[in-house]
mmCIF file of C-alpha atoms and ligand atoms in Angstrom:
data_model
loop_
_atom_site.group_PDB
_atom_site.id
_atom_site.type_symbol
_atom_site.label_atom_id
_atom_site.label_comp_id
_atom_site.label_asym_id
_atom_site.label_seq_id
_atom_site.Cartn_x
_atom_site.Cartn_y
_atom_site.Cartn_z
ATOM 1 C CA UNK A 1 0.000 0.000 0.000
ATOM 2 C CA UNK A 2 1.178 3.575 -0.917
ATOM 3 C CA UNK A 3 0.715 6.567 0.394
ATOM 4 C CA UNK A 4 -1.696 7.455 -2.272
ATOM 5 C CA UNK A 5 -4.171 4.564 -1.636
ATOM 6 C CA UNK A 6 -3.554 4.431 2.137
ATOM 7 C CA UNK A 7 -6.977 4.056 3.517
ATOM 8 C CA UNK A 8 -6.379 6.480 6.381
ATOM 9 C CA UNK A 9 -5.251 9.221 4.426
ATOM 10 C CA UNK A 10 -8.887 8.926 2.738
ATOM 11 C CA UNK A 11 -9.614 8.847 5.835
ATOM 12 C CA UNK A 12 -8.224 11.806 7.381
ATOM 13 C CA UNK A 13 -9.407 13.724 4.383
ATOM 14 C CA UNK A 14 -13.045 12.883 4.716
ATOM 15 C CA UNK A 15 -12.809 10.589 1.508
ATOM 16 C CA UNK A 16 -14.114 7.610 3.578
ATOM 17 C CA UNK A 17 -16.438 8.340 5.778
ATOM 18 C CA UNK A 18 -15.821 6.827 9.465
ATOM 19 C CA UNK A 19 -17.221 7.108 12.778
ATOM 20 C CA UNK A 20 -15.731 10.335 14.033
ATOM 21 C CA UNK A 21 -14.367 11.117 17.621
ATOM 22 C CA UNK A 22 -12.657 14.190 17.331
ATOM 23 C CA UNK A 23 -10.809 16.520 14.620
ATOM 24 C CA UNK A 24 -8.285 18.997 14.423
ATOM 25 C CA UNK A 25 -6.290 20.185 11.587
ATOM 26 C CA UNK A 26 -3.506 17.989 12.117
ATOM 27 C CA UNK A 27 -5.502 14.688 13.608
ATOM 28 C CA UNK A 28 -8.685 12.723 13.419
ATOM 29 C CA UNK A 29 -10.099 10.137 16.026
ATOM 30 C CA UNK A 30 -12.829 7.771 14.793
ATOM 31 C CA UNK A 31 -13.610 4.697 15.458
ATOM 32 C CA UNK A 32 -12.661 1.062 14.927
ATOM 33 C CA UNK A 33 -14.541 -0.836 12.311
ATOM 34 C CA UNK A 34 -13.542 -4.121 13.818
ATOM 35 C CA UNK A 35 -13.852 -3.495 17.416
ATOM 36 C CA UNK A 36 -12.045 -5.177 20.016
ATOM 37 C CA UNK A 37 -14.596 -3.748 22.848
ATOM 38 C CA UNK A 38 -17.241 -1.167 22.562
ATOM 39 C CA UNK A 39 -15.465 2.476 21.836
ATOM 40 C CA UNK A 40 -11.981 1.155 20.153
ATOM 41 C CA UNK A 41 -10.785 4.362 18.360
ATOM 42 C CA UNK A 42 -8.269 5.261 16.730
ATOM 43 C CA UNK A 43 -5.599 8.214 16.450
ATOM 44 C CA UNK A 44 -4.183 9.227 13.334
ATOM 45 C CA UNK A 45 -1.866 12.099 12.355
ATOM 46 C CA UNK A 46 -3.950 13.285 8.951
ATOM 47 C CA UNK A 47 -0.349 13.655 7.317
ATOM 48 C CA UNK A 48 1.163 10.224 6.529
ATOM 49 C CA UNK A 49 3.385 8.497 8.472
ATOM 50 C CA UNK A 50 3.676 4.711 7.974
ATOM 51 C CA UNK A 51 4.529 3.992 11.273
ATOM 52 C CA UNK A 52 6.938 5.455 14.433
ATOM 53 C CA UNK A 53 9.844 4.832 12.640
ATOM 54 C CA UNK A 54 8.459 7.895 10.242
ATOM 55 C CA UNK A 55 6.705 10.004 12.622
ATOM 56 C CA UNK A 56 8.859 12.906 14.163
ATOM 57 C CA UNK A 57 9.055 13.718 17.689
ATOM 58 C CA UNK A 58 7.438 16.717 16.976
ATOM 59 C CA UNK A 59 4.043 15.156 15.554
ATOM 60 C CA UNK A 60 3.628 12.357 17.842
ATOM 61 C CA UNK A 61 4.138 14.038 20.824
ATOM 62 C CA UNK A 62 1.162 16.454 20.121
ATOM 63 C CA UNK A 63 -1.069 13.139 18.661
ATOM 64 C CA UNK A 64 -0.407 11.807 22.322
ATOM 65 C CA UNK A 65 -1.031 14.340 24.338
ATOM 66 C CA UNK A 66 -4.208 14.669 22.275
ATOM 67 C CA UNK A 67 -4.669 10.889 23.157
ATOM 68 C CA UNK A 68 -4.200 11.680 27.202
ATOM 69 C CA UNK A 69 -7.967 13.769 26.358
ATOM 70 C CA UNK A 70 -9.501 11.181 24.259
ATOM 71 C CA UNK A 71 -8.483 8.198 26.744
ATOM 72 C CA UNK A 72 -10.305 10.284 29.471
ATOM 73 C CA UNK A 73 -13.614 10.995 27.083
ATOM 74 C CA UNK A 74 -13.888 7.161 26.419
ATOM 75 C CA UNK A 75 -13.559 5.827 29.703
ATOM 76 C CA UNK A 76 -16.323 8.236 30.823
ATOM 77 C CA UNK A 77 -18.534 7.013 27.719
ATOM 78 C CA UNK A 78 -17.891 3.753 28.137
ATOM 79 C CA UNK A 79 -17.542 3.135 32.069
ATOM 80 C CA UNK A 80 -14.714 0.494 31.231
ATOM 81 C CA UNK A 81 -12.570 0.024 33.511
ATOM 82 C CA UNK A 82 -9.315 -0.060 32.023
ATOM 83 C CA UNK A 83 -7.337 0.321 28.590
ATOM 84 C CA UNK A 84 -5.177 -0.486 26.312
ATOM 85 C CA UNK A 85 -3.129 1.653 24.073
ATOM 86 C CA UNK A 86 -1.746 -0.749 21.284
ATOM 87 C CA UNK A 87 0.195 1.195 18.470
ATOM 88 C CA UNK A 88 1.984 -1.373 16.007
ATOM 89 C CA UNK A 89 4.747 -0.703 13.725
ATOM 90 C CA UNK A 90 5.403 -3.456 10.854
ATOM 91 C CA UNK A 91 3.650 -6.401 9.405
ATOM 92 C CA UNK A 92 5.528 -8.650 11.953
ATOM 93 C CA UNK A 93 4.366 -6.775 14.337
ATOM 94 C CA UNK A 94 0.392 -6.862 13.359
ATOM 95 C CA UNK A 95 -0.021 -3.993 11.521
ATOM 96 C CA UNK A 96 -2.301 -3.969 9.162
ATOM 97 C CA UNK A 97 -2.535 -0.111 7.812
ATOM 98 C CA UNK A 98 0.442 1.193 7.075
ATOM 99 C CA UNK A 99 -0.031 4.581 8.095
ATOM 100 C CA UNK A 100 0.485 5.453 11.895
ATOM 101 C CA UNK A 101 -2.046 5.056 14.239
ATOM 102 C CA UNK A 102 -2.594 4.445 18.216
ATOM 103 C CA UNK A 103 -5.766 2.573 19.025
ATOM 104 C CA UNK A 104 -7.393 2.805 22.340
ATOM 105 C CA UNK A 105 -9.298 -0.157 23.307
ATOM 106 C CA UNK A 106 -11.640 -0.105 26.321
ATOM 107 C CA UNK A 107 -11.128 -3.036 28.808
ATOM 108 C CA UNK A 108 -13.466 -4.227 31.016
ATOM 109 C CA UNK A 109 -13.146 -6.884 33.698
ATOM 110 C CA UNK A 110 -12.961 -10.534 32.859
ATOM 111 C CA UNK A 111 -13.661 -9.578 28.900
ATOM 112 C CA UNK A 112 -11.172 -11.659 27.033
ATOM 113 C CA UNK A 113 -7.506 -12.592 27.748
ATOM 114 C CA UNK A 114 -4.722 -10.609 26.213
ATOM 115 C CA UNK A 115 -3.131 -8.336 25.434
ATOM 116 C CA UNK A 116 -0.126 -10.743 26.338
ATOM 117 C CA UNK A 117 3.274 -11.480 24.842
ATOM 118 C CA UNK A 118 5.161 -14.762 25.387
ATOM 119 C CA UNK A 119 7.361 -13.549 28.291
ATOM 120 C CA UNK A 120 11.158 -14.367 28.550
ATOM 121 C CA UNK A 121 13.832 -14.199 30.867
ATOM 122 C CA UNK A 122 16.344 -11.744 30.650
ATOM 123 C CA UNK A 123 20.132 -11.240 32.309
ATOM 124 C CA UNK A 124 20.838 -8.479 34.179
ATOM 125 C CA UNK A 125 24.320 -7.776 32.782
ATOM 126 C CA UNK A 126 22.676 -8.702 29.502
ATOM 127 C CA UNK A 127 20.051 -5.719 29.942
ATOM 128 C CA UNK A 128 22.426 -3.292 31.405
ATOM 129 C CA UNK A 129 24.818 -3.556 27.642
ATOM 130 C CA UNK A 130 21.546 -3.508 25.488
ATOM 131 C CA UNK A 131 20.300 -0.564 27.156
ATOM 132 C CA UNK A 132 23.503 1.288 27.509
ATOM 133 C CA UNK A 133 24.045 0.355 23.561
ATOM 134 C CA UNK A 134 20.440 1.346 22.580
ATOM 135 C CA UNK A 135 21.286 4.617 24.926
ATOM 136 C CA UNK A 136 23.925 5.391 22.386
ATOM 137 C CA UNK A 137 21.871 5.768 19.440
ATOM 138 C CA UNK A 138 19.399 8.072 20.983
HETATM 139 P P1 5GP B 201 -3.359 -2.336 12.877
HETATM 140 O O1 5GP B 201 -3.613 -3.819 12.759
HETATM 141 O O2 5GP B 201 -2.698 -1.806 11.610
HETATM 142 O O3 5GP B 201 -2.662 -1.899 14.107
HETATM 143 O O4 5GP B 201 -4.809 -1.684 12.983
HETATM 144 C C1 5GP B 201 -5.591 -1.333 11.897
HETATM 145 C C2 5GP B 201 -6.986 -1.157 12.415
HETATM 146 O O5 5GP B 201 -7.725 -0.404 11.474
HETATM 147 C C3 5GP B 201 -7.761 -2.463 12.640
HETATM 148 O O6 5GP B 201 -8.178 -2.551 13.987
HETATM 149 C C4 5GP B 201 -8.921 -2.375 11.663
HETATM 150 O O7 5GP B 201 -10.113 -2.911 12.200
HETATM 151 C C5 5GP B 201 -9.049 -0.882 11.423
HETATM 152 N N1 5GP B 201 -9.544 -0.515 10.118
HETATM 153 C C6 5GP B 201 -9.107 -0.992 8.911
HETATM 154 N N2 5GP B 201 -9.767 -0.388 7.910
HETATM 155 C C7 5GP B 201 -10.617 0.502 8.478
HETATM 156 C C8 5GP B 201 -11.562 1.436 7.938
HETATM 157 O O8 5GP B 201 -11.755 1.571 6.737
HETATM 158 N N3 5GP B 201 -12.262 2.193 8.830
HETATM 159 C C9 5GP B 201 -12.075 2.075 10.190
HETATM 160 N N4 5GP B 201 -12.824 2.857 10.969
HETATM 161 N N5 5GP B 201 -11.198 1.198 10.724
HETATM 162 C C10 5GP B 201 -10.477 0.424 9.883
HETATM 163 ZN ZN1 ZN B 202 -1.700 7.459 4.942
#
C-alpha cells in the first residue's frame, strides 16, 4: 500500500467516511470498524506516516497528548474500567494499515484474555549492555 491509496489518508481527508471522535487540523479520532470492545478508536496524524519509525518527535508528541484527552472521554462514555493503548509498527508486528495510528481499546473486567506477549527471561548484565548500547543511538 502507498501513500496514495492508504486508507487512512482517505480517511483523514473525509474521503471515507468513518465514525468520528474528534478533529483537528492535524488529527482525526474515529472509530474502529472491527472493534475489540465497545469504543476502540483510533488516532491518526492526517499527514502520513507509515509507522513510528516515520513520525517525528514533533508530531507524535502532540497526537499523544491529544490521546491523554480522548483516553479520558472514552472511559467516561464507556464506564470500562481499564485500557489499552496498542500502536503497532510493521507487518511482523500486526499492523495492518500502514499509516500510523494508536488505538485505544476499552477493557473491562474478565472480557477476554490478552493483550499478552510470550514472556522471557532476561540477564541483568545482559540488559544493562543492550540498554547502555540502545542509549547510544538516541
Ligand atoms: P493495525 O492492525 O494496523 O494496528 O490496525 C488497523 C486497524 O484499522 C484495525 O483494527 C482495523 O479494524 C481498522 N480498520 C481498517 N480499515 C478501516 C476502515 O476503513 N475504517 C475504520 N474505521 N477502521 C479500519
Ligand atoms: Zn496514509
Amino acid at each position: 500500500m502507498t501513500k496514495d491509496d492508504c486508507i487512512f489518508c482517505k480517511i483523514g481527508r473525509g474521503e471515507i467516511p468513518s465514525a468520528t471522535v474528534y478533529e483537528t487540523p492535524e488529527f482525526k479520532c474515529f472509530l474502529d470498524l472491527a472493534p475489540g470492545n465497545k469504543g476502540h478508536a483510533l488516532l491518526i496524524p492526517k499527514e502520513h506516516f507509515a509507522n513510528v519509525f516515520e513520525i517525528d518527535a514533533d508530531t507524535a508528541g502532540k497526537l499523544f497528548s491529544l490521546g491523554t484527552e480522548i483516553a479520558r472521554a472514552i472511559k467516561d462514555e464507556t464506564g470500562c474500567d481499564g485500557m489499552n493503548l496498542v500502536q503497532n509498527n510493521g507487518e511482523c508486528a500486526g499492523q495492518t494499515v500502514h499509516h500510523f495510528h494508536l488505538h485505544f481499546i476499552p477493557r473491562f473486567e474478565g472480557d477476554w484474555d490478552g493483550l499478552k506477549w510470550p514472556q522471557g527471561e532476561a540477564d541483568p548484565e545482559e540488559n544493562k549492555k543492550l540498554a547502555e548500547a540502545i542509549r547510544k543511538r538516541i
